[in-house]
Short mmCIF file of C-alpha atoms in Angstrom, two decimals:
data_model
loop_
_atom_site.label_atom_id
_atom_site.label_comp_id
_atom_site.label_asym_id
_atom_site.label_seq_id
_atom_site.Cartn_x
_atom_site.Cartn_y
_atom_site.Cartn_z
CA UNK A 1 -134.13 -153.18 30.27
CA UNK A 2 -135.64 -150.00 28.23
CA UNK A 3 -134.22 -148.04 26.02
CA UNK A 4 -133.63 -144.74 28.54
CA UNK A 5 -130.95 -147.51 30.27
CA UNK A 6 -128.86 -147.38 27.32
CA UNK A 7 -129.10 -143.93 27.32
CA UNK A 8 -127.89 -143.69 30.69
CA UNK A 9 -125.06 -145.84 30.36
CA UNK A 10 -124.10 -144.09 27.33
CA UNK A 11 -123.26 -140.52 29.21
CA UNK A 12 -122.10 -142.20 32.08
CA UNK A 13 -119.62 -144.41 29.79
CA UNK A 14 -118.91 -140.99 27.79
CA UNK A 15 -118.20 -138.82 31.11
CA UNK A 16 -115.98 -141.58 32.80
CA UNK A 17 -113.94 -141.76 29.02
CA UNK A 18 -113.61 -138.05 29.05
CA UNK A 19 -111.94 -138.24 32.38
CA UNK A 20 -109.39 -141.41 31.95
CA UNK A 21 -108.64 -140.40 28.30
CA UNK A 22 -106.07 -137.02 29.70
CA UNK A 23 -105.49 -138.53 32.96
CA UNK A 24 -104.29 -142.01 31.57
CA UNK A 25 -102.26 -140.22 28.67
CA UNK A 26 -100.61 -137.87 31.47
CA UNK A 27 -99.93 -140.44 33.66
CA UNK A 28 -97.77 -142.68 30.47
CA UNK A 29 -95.63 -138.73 30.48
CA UNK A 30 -95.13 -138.94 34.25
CA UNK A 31 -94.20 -142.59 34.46
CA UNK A 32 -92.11 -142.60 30.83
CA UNK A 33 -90.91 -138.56 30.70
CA UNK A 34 -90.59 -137.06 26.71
CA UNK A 35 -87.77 -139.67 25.87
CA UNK A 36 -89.85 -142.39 25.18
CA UNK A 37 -93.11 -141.22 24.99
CA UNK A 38 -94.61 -141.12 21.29
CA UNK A 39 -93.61 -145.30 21.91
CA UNK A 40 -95.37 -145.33 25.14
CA UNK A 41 -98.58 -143.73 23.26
CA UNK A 42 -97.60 -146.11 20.34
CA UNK A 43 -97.85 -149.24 22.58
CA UNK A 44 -101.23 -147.95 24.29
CA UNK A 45 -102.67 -147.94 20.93
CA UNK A 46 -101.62 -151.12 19.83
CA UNK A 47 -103.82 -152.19 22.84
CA UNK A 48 -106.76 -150.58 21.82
CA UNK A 49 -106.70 -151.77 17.68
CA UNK A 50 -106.31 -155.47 19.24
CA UNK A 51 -109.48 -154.79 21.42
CA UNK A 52 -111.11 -153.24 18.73
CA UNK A 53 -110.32 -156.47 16.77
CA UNK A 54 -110.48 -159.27 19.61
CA UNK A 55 -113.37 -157.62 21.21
CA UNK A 56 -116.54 -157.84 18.89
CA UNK A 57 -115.98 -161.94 18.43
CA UNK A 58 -115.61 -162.10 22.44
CA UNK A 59 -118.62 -160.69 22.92
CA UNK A 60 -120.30 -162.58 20.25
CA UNK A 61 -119.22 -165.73 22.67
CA UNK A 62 -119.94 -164.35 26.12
CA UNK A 63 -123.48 -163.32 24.35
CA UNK A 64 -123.98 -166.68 23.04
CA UNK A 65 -122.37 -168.84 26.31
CA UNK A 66 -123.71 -166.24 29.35
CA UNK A 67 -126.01 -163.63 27.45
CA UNK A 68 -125.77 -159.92 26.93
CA UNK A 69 -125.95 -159.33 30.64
CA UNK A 70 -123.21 -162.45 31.10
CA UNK A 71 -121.19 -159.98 28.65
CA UNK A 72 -121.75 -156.87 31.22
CA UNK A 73 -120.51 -158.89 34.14
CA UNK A 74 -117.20 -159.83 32.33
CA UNK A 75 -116.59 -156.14 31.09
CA UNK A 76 -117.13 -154.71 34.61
CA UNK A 77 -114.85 -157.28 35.61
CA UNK A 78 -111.75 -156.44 33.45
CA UNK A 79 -112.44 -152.55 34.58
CA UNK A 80 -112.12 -153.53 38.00
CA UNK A 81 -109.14 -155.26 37.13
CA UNK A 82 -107.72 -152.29 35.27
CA UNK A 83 -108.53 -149.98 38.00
CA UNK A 84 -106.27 -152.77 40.21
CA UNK A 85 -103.47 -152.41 38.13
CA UNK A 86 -103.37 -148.49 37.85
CA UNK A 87 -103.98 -148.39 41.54
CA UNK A 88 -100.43 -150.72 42.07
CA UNK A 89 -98.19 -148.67 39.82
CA UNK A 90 -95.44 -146.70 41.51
CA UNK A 91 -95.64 -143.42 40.25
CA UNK A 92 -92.74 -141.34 40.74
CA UNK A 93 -93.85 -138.38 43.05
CA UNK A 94 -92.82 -134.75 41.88
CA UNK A 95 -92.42 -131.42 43.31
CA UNK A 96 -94.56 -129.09 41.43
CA UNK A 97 -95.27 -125.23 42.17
CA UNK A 98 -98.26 -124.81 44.49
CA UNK A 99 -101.19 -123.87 42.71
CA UNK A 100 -104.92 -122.81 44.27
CA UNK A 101 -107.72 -124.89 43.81
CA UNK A 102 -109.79 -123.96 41.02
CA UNK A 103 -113.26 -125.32 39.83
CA UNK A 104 -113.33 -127.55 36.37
CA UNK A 105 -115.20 -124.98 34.58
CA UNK A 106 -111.97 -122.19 35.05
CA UNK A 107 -109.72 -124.95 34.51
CA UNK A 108 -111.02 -125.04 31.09
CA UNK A 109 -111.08 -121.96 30.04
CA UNK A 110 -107.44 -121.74 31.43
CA UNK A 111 -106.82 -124.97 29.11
CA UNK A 112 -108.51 -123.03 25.71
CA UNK A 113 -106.56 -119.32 26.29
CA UNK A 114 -102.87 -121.67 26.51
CA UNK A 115 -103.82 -123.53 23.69
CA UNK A 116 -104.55 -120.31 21.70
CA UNK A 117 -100.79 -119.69 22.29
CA UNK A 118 -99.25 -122.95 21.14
CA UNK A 119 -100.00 -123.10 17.54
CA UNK A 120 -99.39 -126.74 17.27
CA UNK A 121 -101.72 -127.85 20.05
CA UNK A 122 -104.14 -125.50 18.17
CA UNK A 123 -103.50 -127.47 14.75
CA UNK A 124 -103.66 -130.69 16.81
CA UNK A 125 -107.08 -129.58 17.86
CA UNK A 126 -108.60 -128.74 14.97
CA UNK A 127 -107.49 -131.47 13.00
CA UNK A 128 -108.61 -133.45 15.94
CA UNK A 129 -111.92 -131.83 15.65
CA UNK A 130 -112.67 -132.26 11.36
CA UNK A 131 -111.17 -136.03 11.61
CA UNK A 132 -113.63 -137.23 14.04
CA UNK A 133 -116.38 -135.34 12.62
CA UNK A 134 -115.58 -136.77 8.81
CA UNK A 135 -113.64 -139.42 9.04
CA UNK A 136 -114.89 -142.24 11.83
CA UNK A 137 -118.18 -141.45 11.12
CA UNK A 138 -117.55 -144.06 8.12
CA UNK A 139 -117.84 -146.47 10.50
CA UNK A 140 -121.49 -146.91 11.03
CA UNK A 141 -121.51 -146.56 6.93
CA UNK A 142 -119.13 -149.53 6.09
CA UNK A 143 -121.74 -152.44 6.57
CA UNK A 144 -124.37 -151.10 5.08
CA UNK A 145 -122.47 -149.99 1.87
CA UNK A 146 -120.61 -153.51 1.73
CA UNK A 147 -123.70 -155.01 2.13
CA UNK A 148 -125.62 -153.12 -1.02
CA UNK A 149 -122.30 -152.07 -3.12
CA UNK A 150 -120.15 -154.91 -2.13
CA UNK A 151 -123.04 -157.82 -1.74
CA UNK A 152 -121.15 -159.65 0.99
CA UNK A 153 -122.81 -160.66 4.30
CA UNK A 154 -122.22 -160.62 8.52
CA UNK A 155 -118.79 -162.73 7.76
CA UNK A 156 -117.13 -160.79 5.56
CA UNK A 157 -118.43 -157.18 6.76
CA UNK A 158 -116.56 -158.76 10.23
CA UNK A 159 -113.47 -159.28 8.07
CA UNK A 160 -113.91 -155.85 6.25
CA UNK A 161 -113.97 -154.18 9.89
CA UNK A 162 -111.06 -156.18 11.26
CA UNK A 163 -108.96 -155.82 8.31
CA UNK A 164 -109.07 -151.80 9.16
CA UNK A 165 -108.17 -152.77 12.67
CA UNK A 166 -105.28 -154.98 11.72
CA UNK A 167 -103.62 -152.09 9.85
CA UNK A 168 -103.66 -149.87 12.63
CA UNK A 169 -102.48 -151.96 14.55
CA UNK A 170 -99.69 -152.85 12.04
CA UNK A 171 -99.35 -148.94 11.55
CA UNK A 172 -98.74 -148.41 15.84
CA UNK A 173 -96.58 -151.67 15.76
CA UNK A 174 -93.81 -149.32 13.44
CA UNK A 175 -94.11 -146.02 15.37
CA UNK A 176 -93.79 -148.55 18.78
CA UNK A 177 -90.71 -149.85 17.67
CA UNK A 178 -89.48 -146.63 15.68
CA UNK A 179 -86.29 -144.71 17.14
CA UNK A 180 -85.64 -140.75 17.65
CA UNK A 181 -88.66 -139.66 16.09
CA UNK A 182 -88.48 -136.01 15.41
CA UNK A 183 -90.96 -134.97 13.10
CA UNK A 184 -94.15 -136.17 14.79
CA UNK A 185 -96.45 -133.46 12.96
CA UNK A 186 -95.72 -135.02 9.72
CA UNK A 187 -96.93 -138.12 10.91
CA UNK A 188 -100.08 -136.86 11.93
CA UNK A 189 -100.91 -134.98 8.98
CA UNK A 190 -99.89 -137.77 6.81
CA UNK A 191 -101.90 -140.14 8.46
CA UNK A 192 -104.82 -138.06 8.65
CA UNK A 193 -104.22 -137.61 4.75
CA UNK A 194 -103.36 -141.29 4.70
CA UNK A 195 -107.05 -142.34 5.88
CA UNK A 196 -108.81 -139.73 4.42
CA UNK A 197 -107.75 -140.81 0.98
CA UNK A 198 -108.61 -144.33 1.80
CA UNK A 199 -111.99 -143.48 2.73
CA UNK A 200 -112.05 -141.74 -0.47
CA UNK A 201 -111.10 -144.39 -2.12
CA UNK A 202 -113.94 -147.27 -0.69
CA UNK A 203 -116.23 -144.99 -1.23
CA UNK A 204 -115.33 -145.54 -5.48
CA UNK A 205 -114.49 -149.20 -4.62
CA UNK A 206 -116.98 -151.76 -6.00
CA UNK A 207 -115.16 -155.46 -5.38
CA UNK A 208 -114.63 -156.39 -2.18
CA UNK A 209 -110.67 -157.86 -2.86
CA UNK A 210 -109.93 -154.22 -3.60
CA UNK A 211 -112.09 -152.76 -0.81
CA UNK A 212 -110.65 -155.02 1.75
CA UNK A 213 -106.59 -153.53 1.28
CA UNK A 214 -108.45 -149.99 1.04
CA UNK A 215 -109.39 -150.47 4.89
CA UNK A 216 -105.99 -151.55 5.80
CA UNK A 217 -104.40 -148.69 4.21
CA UNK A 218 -107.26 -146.36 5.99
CA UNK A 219 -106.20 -147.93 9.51
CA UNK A 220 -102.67 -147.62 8.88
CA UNK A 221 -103.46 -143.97 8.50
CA UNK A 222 -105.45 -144.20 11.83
CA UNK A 223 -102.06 -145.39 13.61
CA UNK A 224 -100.06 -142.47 12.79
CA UNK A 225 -103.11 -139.74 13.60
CA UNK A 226 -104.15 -141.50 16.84
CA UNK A 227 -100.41 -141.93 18.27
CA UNK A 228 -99.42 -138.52 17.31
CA UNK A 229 -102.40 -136.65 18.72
CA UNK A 230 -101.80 -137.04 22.16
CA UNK A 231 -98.00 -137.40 21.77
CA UNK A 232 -97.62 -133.75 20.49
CA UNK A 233 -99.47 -132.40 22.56
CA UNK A 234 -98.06 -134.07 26.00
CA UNK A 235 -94.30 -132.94 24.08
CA UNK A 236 -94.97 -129.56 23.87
CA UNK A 237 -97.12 -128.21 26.31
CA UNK A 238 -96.02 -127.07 29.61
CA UNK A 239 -95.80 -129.21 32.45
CA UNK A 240 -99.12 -127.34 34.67
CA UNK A 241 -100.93 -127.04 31.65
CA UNK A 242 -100.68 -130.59 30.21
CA UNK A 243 -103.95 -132.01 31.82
CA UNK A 244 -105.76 -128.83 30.39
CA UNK A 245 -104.72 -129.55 26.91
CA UNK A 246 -105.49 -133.19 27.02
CA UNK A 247 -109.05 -131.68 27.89
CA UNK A 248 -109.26 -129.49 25.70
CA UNK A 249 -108.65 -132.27 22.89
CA UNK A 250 -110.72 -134.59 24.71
CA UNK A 251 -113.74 -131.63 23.87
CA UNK A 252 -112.98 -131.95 20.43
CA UNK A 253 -113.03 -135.83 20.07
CA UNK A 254 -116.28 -135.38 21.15
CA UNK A 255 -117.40 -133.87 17.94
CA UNK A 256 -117.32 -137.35 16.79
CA UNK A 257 -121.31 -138.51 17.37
CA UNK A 258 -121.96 -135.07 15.92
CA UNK A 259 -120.58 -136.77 12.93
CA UNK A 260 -122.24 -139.73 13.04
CA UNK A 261 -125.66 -137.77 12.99
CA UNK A 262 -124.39 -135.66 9.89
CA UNK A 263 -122.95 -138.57 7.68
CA UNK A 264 -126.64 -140.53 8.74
CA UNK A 265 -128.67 -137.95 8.06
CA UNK A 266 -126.50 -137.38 4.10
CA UNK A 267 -127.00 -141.44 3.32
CA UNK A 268 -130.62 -141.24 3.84
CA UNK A 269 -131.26 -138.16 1.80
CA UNK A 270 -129.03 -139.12 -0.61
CA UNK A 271 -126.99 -142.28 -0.39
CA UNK A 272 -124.27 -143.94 1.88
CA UNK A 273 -121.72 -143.96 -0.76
CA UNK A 274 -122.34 -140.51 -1.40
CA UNK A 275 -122.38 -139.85 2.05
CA UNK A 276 -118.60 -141.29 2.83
CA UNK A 277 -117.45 -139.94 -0.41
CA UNK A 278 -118.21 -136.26 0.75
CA UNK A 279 -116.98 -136.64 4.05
CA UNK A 280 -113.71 -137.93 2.71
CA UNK A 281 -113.05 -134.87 0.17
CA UNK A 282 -114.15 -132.30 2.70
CA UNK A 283 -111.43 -133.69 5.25
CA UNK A 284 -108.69 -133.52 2.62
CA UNK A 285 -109.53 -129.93 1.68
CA UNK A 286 -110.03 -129.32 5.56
CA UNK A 287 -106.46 -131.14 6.57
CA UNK A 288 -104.79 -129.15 3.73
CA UNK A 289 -106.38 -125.79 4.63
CA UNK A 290 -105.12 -126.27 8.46
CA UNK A 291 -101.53 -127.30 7.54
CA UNK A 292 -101.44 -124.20 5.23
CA UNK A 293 -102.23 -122.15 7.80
CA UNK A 294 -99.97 -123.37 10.52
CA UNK A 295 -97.57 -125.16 8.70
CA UNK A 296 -95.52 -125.04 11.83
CA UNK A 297 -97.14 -128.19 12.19
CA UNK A 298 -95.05 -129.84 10.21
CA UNK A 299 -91.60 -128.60 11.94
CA UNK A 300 -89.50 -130.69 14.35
CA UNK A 301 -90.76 -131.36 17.61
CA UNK A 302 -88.88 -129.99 20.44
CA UNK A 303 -90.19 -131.03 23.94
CA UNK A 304 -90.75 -128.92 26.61
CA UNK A 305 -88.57 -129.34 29.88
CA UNK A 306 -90.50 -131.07 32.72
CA UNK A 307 -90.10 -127.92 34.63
CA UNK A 308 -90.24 -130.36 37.35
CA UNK A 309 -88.33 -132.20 40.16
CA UNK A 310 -87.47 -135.75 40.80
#
């Protein structure tokens, strides 16, 4: 194995994510319909936070018990079973208006001039954009800061990480199991706020009992940003522009390694405290810039109509 490989995976595992994020997202709206979506989205991140906890101490085993390769094999296997299970559901067929085929690249630019028009999906974008650029860029930061501010080792930098995991999970658990939602913007912005402060906050934090509820609080925040995103924009968009949307905020997750390669390039100029602590105050100012200037935002949800068959 050389190092180009892991290149190579890494766009190929980056193109194929790009795809299934809209598509699976759009397929919970067709299945579910607007009624119960935001606790569709809610459960389908509730699987992801228990991945992103059960997942690094399964591959630890598979790596020690079949090796890093053993650990491939078993990944490609639960894909394949994935794929299985998508390719058995029953989804309900609808009559939609006939449209021409058009190539991805004008399908995209269709997808940005809509967007331009919905205000919301345009403050769900760019708040999209800022919070992956400044705010889970931390994560690369967290063990070496709780290694040379906290002085704790591997064990409890695991803990650390899950214990952000467990209250996102805690935080999607609530909005799963919430009724009549109506005000989904709120929830976005004030878990974007939410996470932003706690990243402000570990960034002043010196003792590892305080640090450790800091993360919890910043992945409760997560929850109600990473349910909400999609959600809002599935509930108001129209039904033949949906997929376009999705894409569209698909484009601007990807700003996230951008951020990675800003916050890395800050802690070794300056420091990795430092480095979180900026990127924490320039998302607040950011978030409350955005919500000032499209405060509709913060206004009741109303779904679109399916504009659609049975």
């Amino acid at each position: 194995v050389q190092v180009w490989h892991g290149y190579v995976t890494a766009v190929v595992t980056g193109i194929a994510w790009a795809l299934s994020f809209p598509s699976r997202r759009a397929l919970v709206h067709d299945l579910l319909g607007s009624s119960e979506l935001t606790n569709a989205i809610a459960l389908d991140t509730i699987g992801l936070n228990v991945s992103r906890m059960l997942g690094p101490a399964l591959a630890g085993v598979l790596i020690d018990v079949a090796g890093v390769s053993g650990g491939f094999v078993v990944m490609t296997i639960g894909n394949v079973l994935g794929l299985l299970l998508v390719y058995l559901l029953e989804v309900p067929r609808r009559q939609r208006e006939m449209q021409d085929r058009q190539s991805i690249l004008k399908n995209l630019i269709e997808g940005f001039a809509y967007v331009r028009t919905e205000p919301i999906i345009m403050a769900i974008i760019w708040i999209t954009l800022f919070i992956n650029l400044l705010l889970f860029s931390y994560s690369t930061m967290v063990p070496i800061i709780a290694r040379d501010i906290l002085h704790v080792g591997p064990a409890l930098i695991g803990a650390l990480l899950a214990g952000e995991g467990l209250g996102a999970l805690v935080g999607s658990m609530y909005i799963a199991s919430a009724i009549n939602l109506r005000y989904h913007g709120r929830i976005y912005v004030g878990g974007s706020l939410l996470a932003l402060i706690g990243l402000l906050a570990f960034s002043l934090s010196s003792w590892y009992i305080v640090s450790f509820p800091i993360m919890m609080t910043l992945g409760l925040g997560t929850s109600g940003f990473a349910t909400m995103q999609s959600a809002i924009v599935m509930l108001v968009a129209k039904a033949d522009m949906r997929g376009r949307a999705l894409g569209v905020v698909s484009l601007a997750i990807g700003g996230g390694p951008l951020g990675s390669l800003l916050v890395g390039a800050v802690a070794e100029s300056i420091s990795p405290v430092f480095a979180v602590r900026i990127n924490a105050l320039m998302g607040i100012i950011i978030l409350a810039l955005i919500t000032l200037c499209i405060p509709s935002i913060m206004d009741r949800i109303r779904p679109q109509p399916l504009g659609i068959h049975q």
